[in-house]
Coordinates of C-alpha atoms in Angstrom, one line a residue:
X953 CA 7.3 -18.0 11.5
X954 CA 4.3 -15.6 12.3
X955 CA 3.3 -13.4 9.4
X956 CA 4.2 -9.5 11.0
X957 CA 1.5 -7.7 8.6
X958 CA -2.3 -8.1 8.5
X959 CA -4.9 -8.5 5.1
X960 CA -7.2 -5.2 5.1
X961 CA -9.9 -5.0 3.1
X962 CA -10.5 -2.4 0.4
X963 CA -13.6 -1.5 2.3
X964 CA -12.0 -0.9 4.8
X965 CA -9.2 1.2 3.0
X966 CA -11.5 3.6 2.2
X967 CA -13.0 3.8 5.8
X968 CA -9.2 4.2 6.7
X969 CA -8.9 7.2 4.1
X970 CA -11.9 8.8 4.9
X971 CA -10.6 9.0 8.1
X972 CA -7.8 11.3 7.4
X973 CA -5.6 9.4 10.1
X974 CA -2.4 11.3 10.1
X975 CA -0.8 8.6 11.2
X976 CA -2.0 6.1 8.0
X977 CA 0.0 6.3 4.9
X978 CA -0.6 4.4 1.6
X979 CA 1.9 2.7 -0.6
X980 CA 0.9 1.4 -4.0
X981 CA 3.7 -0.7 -5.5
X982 CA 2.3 -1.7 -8.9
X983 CA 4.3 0.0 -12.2
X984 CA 3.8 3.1 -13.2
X985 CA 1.6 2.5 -16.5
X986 CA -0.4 0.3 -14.2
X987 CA -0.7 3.7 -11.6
X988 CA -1.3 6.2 -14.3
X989 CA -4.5 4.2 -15.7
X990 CA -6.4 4.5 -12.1
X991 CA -5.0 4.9 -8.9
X992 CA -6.4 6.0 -5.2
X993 CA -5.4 9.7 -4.8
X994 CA -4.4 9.7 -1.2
X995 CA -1.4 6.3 -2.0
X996 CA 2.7 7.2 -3.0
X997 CA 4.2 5.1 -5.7
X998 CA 6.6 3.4 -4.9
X999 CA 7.1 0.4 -7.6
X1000 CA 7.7 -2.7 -6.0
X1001 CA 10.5 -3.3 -8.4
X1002 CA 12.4 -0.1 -6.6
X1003 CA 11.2 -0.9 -3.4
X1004 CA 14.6 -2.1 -2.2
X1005 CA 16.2 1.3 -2.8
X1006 CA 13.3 3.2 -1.8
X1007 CA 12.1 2.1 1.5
X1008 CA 13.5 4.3 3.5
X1009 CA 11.2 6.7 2.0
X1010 CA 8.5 4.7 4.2
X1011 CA 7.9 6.4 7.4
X1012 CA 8.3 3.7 10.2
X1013 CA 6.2 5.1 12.7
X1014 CA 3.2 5.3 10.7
X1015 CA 0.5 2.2 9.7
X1016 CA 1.4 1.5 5.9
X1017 CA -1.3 0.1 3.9
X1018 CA 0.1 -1.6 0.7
X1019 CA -1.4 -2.0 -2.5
X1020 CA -1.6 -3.5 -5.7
X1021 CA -3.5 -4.7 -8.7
X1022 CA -4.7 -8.2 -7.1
X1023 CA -3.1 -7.9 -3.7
X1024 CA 0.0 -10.4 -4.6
X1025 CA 2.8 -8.1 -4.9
X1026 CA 1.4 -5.8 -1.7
X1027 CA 1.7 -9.0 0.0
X1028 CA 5.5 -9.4 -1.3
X1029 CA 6.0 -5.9 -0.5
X1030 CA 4.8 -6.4 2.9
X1031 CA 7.2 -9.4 3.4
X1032 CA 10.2 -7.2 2.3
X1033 CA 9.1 -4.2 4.4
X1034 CA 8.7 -6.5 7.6
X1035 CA 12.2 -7.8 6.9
X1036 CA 13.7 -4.4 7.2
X1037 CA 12.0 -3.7 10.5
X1038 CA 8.7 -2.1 9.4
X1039 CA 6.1 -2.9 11.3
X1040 CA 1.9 -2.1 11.5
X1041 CA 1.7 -3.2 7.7
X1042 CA -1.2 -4.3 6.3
X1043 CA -2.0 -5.9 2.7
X1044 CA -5.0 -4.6 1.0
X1045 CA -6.5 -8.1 -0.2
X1046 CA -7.8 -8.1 -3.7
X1047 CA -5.9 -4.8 -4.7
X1048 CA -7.0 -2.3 -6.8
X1049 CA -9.1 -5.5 -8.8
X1050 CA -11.4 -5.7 -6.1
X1051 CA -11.6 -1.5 -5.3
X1052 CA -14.7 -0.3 -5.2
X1053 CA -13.7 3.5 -4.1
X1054 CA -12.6 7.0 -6.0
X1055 CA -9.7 7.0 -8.6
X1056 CA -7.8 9.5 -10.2
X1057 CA -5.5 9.3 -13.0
X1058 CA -2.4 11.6 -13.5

């Protein structure tokens, strides 16, 4: 089975943000304690554990870029996503671990 998402790097992540592509949009998928101690402002959380109920709030037409502490459960999410239709995913590999960017805490 060919894999229907692509690794990004964080790199270029932040090349991507900087960009202000409106058609980008950022998921990060770790927990919420993990979110509130650093996160990249521009990303929605949507927990990977409620991603099955939330999906839909993932806008189809857009490129999603998933992330996560190591780049493990972005590349889970990915899987799911890709299994309900989504397409132009990518996995940012190394996750937030391996960030080298801005973060905000909220």
């Amino acid at each position: 089975m060919n894999q229907s998402w692509s690794d990004i790097t964080p790199q270029e992540v932040e090349e991507w943000i900087q960009s202000q592509r409106e058609d980008l949009q950022f998921i990060d998928v770790r927990e919420l304690a993990e979110y509130q101690e650093g996160h990249i402002k521009e990303v929605k959380l949507i927990p990977l554990s409620q991603l099955e109920v939330r999906h839909d709030e993932i806008d189809r037409n857009k490129e999603t870029v998933v992330i996560c502490r190591s780049g493990n459960r972005s590349r889970q999410a990915c899987e799911f996503l890709s299994s309900y239709g989504h397409q132009k995913l990518h996995n940012m590999a190394g996750g937030m671990m391996n960030w080298q960017g801005q973060t905000t805490r909220d």
